[in-house]
Amino acid sequence: MRLQALTKCAAVAGALALPFALSAAPASASPGGAGSAVAIAATGTVVVPPTSSVASAAQRPTSKSVAELPANPLVQARLLNGSAWAGHGRASVADLRVAKLGLSAHAVSAKCENGNGVSHVVGATLGTRALKVGATPNTTVTTDLKGLGNVTVTLNKQVRGHDGNLTVTAIEVSATLAGKTQTISIASASCGKSGQPSQPGQPGQPSQPSQPGQPSSPATPPGEAPAPTPVPGDLPVTG
């Protein structure tokens, strides 16, 4: 039994890590503002404070992890992780179970990088319906649960803000419990785009060489000097 439990944990950890396998960003990459991540949060009749919540604009990841979600009457989960750094956010959850709403999953993950996001769910079901591993953005699944009415699940929910930042949530659940709207967000990450290097300006056109000046015309020659007028006189003669 112990060997089986260890094997299951290793498999879940591998499922959570696989969607996050990325090449390291070059050290010279421009930051895209603060990234953020939340493993689980819930509002409504049952409130679950943001767990493994983290935000950072540093160049290296800042991470938070919780081995097991604190006891509450709605959600159970293990291995809750959140990581964030400039332009990046990642969140993951294992062994998710929302018994009242008929939702369960072996692994749930979301990542956001430089304004682009993606999410994955492994072994996820809503009632008797299997949920897609890699759903297209904003895929909605609705089921009718006796005594609760409709339960709506949005897979790979992606919302872009006015500032261009993207938030991707792997699973968002909406239902009515005790007359109130209950919302659960599972594996949510946010990020902005990295700054693009400025484009070099167009090289200036070489200045045209100035036209050589036209040689100045020679000044008009002075008029002819008047003929000398002889002056009569005797020159002394020396003997």
Coordinates of C-alpha atoms in Angstrom, one line a residue:
M1 CA 0.0 0.0 0.0
R2 CA 2.8 2.4 0.8
L3 CA 4.5 1.7 -2.5
Q4 CA 1.2 2.4 -4.3
A5 CA 0.7 5.7 -2.5
L6 CA 4.3 6.8 -3.3
T7 CA 3.7 5.9 -7.0
K8 CA 0.5 7.9 -7.1
C9 CA 2.1 11.0 -5.6
A10 CA 5.0 10.7 -8.2
A11 CA 2.5 10.4 -11.0
V12 CA 0.5 13.4 -9.9
A13 CA 3.7 15.5 -9.4
G14 CA 4.7 14.6 -12.9
A15 CA 1.4 15.6 -14.3
L16 CA 1.6 19.0 -12.6
A17 CA 5.2 19.6 -13.7
L18 CA 4.8 18.5 -17.4
P19 CA 2.7 21.5 -18.6
F20 CA 5.2 23.9 -17.0
A21 CA 8.3 22.6 -18.8
L22 CA 9.8 25.6 -20.4
S23 CA 13.2 26.8 -21.5
A24 CA 14.7 29.4 -19.2
A25 CA 14.2 33.0 -20.3
P26 CA 17.4 34.8 -21.2
A27 CA 18.8 37.0 -18.6
S28 CA 18.5 40.0 -20.9
A29 CA 14.7 39.5 -21.3
S30 CA 12.7 42.6 -20.6
P31 CA 10.3 42.3 -17.7
G32 CA 6.6 42.4 -18.3
G33 CA 5.5 43.7 -15.0
A34 CA 4.5 41.6 -12.0
G35 CA 3.2 38.1 -12.5
S36 CA 0.9 36.4 -10.0
A37 CA -0.7 33.1 -9.1
V38 CA -3.3 31.6 -6.9
A39 CA -3.8 27.8 -6.4
I40 CA -7.4 28.0 -5.0
A41 CA -9.9 30.7 -3.9
A42 CA -13.6 30.7 -3.3
T43 CA -16.3 33.2 -2.6
G44 CA -20.0 32.9 -1.7
T45 CA -21.6 30.7 0.9
V46 CA -18.3 29.1 1.6
V47 CA -15.2 31.4 1.5
V48 CA -11.8 30.0 0.9
P49 CA -9.1 32.7 1.1
P50 CA -6.6 32.7 -1.8
T51 CA -4.2 29.9 -1.1
S52 CA -0.6 29.7 -2.3
S53 CA -1.1 33.2 -3.5
V54 CA 2.0 35.0 -4.8
A55 CA 2.9 38.1 -6.9
S56 CA 6.3 39.2 -8.0
A57 CA 8.1 41.4 -10.5
A58 CA 11.5 40.0 -9.8
Q59 CA 13.6 38.3 -12.4
R60 CA 13.6 35.0 -10.4
P61 CA 10.5 33.0 -9.3
T62 CA 8.9 33.6 -5.9
S63 CA 7.0 30.5 -4.8
K64 CA 4.5 29.4 -2.2
S65 CA 3.3 25.8 -1.5
V66 CA 0.7 24.2 0.8
A67 CA 0.7 20.5 1.3
E68 CA -3.1 20.3 1.9
L69 CA -5.9 22.9 1.7
P70 CA -7.2 23.8 5.2
A71 CA -10.4 22.0 6.2
N72 CA -13.6 23.6 4.9
P73 CA -17.1 22.3 4.0
L74 CA -16.7 22.6 0.2
V75 CA -13.2 22.0 -1.4
Q76 CA -10.5 19.4 -0.7
A77 CA -7.1 19.6 -2.5
R78 CA -3.4 18.7 -2.0
L79 CA -0.1 20.0 -3.3
L80 CA -1.2 23.6 -3.9
N81 CA 1.6 25.6 -5.6
G82 CA 2.0 29.1 -6.9
S83 CA 5.0 30.8 -8.5
A84 CA 5.4 34.2 -10.0
W85 CA 8.1 36.5 -11.5
A86 CA 8.3 39.3 -14.1
G87 CA 5.9 38.5 -16.9
H88 CA 5.1 34.9 -15.5
G89 CA 2.7 33.2 -13.3
R90 CA 2.1 29.4 -12.6
A91 CA -0.4 27.6 -10.3
S92 CA -1.2 24.0 -9.7
V93 CA -3.4 21.7 -7.6
A94 CA -3.6 18.0 -7.1
D95 CA -6.3 15.6 -5.9
L96 CA -9.1 18.2 -6.2
R97 CA -12.5 17.2 -4.9
V98 CA -15.7 19.3 -4.6
A99 CA -18.1 16.6 -3.6
K100 CA -21.2 18.8 -3.3
L101 CA -20.8 19.9 -6.9
G102 CA -19.7 16.6 -8.3
L103 CA -16.3 17.9 -9.4
S104 CA -13.0 16.1 -9.1
A105 CA -9.6 16.0 -10.8
H106 CA -6.2 14.3 -10.3
A107 CA -4.2 17.4 -11.4
V108 CA -5.0 21.0 -12.4
S109 CA -2.5 23.5 -13.7
A110 CA -2.3 26.9 -15.3
K111 CA 0.5 29.1 -16.6
C112 CA 0.8 32.6 -18.0
E113 CA 3.9 33.8 -19.9
N114 CA 4.4 37.2 -21.4
G115 CA 0.8 37.8 -22.0
N116 CA -0.1 34.2 -23.2
G117 CA -1.8 31.5 -21.1
V118 CA -2.6 27.8 -21.2
S119 CA -4.1 25.3 -18.7
H120 CA -4.4 21.5 -18.3
V121 CA -6.6 19.2 -16.3
V122 CA -5.9 15.5 -15.7
G123 CA -8.5 13.0 -14.8
A124 CA -11.2 15.7 -14.3
T125 CA -14.9 14.9 -14.1
L126 CA -18.1 16.9 -13.5
G127 CA -20.8 14.5 -12.4
T128 CA -20.5 11.7 -15.0
R129 CA -18.9 13.8 -17.6
A130 CA -15.2 13.8 -18.3
L131 CA -13.5 17.1 -18.8
K132 CA -11.0 17.8 -21.6
V133 CA -7.3 17.7 -20.7
G134 CA -6.5 20.8 -22.8
A135 CA -9.7 22.6 -23.5
T136 CA -9.8 25.6 -25.8
P137 CA -10.1 29.0 -24.0
N138 CA -13.4 29.7 -22.2
T139 CA -14.9 26.2 -22.8
T140 CA -18.1 26.0 -20.7
V141 CA -19.7 22.8 -19.4
T142 CA -23.0 22.8 -17.5
T143 CA -24.7 20.0 -15.6
D144 CA -27.8 19.8 -13.5
L145 CA -27.4 18.4 -10.0
K146 CA -30.4 17.4 -8.0
G147 CA -31.1 19.8 -5.2
L148 CA -28.6 22.3 -6.5
G149 CA -29.7 23.1 -10.0
N150 CA -27.2 24.0 -12.7
V151 CA -23.5 23.9 -12.0
T152 CA -21.4 25.7 -14.6
V153 CA -17.7 24.9 -15.1
T154 CA -15.5 27.1 -17.3
L155 CA -12.3 25.4 -18.5
N156 CA -9.2 27.4 -19.5
K157 CA -10.9 30.7 -18.7
Q158 CA -8.9 33.6 -20.2
V159 CA -9.6 37.2 -19.5
R160 CA -7.5 40.1 -20.7
G161 CA -7.6 43.4 -18.8
H162 CA -7.6 46.9 -20.2
D163 CA -3.8 47.1 -19.5
G164 CA -3.3 44.0 -21.7
N165 CA -2.5 41.7 -18.8
L166 CA -4.0 38.2 -19.1
T167 CA -5.5 36.0 -16.3
V168 CA -5.9 32.3 -17.1
T169 CA -7.9 30.1 -14.7
A170 CA -7.8 26.3 -15.3
I171 CA -11.2 25.7 -13.7
E172 CA -13.8 28.2 -12.6
V173 CA -17.0 26.8 -11.0
S174 CA -20.2 28.7 -10.5
A175 CA -23.3 27.3 -8.7
T176 CA -26.0 28.4 -6.3
L177 CA -25.6 27.3 -2.7
A178 CA -28.1 28.4 0.0
G179 CA -29.4 31.0 -2.3
K180 CA -26.0 32.6 -2.9
T181 CA -23.8 32.4 -6.0
Q182 CA -20.8 30.2 -5.1
T183 CA -17.6 30.6 -7.2
I184 CA -14.5 28.5 -7.0
S185 CA -11.3 29.4 -8.9
I186 CA -8.8 26.6 -9.3
A187 CA -5.2 27.2 -10.6
S188 CA -5.2 30.8 -11.7
A189 CA -2.2 32.7 -13.1
S190 CA -1.8 36.3 -14.4
C191 CA 0.9 38.0 -16.4
G192 CA 1.7 40.9 -18.8
K193 CA 3.7 41.0 -22.0
S194 CA 7.4 41.5 -21.9
G195 CA 8.6 44.9 -23.1
Q196 CA 9.6 44.7 -26.7
P197 CA 13.0 46.1 -27.6
S198 CA 12.7 49.5 -29.2
Q199 CA 13.1 49.4 -33.0
P200 CA 16.1 51.2 -34.2
G201 CA 15.3 54.4 -36.0
Q202 CA 15.7 54.7 -39.7
P203 CA 19.2 55.8 -40.5
G204 CA 19.2 59.4 -41.6
Q205 CA 19.8 60.1 -45.2
P206 CA 23.3 61.2 -45.9
S207 CA 23.4 64.9 -46.4
Q208 CA 23.8 65.9 -50.0
P209 CA 27.1 67.6 -50.7
S210 CA 26.7 71.2 -51.2
Q211 CA 26.8 72.3 -54.8
P212 CA 30.2 73.9 -55.5
G213 CA 29.9 77.6 -55.7
Q214 CA 30.1 79.1 -59.1
P215 CA 33.3 80.9 -59.5
S216 CA 32.7 84.6 -59.3
S217 CA 33.0 86.4 -62.5
P218 CA 36.1 88.5 -62.7
A219 CA 35.5 92.1 -61.9
T220 CA 35.0 94.3 -64.8
P221 CA 38.5 95.5 -65.8
P222 CA 39.0 99.2 -65.0
G223 CA 38.7 101.6 -67.9
E224 CA 41.7 102.5 -70.0
A225 CA 43.9 105.0 -68.3
P226 CA 44.0 108.4 -70.0
A227 CA 47.0 109.1 -72.2
P228 CA 49.6 111.1 -70.4
T229 CA 49.7 114.8 -71.2
P230 CA 53.2 116.0 -72.0
V231 CA 54.4 118.8 -69.8
P232 CA 56.8 121.3 -71.6
G233 CA 59.9 122.2 -69.8
D234 CA 63.7 122.3 -70.1
L235 CA 65.8 119.7 -68.4
P236 CA 69.1 120.9 -67.1
V237 CA 72.0 119.6 -69.0
T238 CA 75.2 118.8 -67.1
G239 CA 78.4 119.2 -68.9

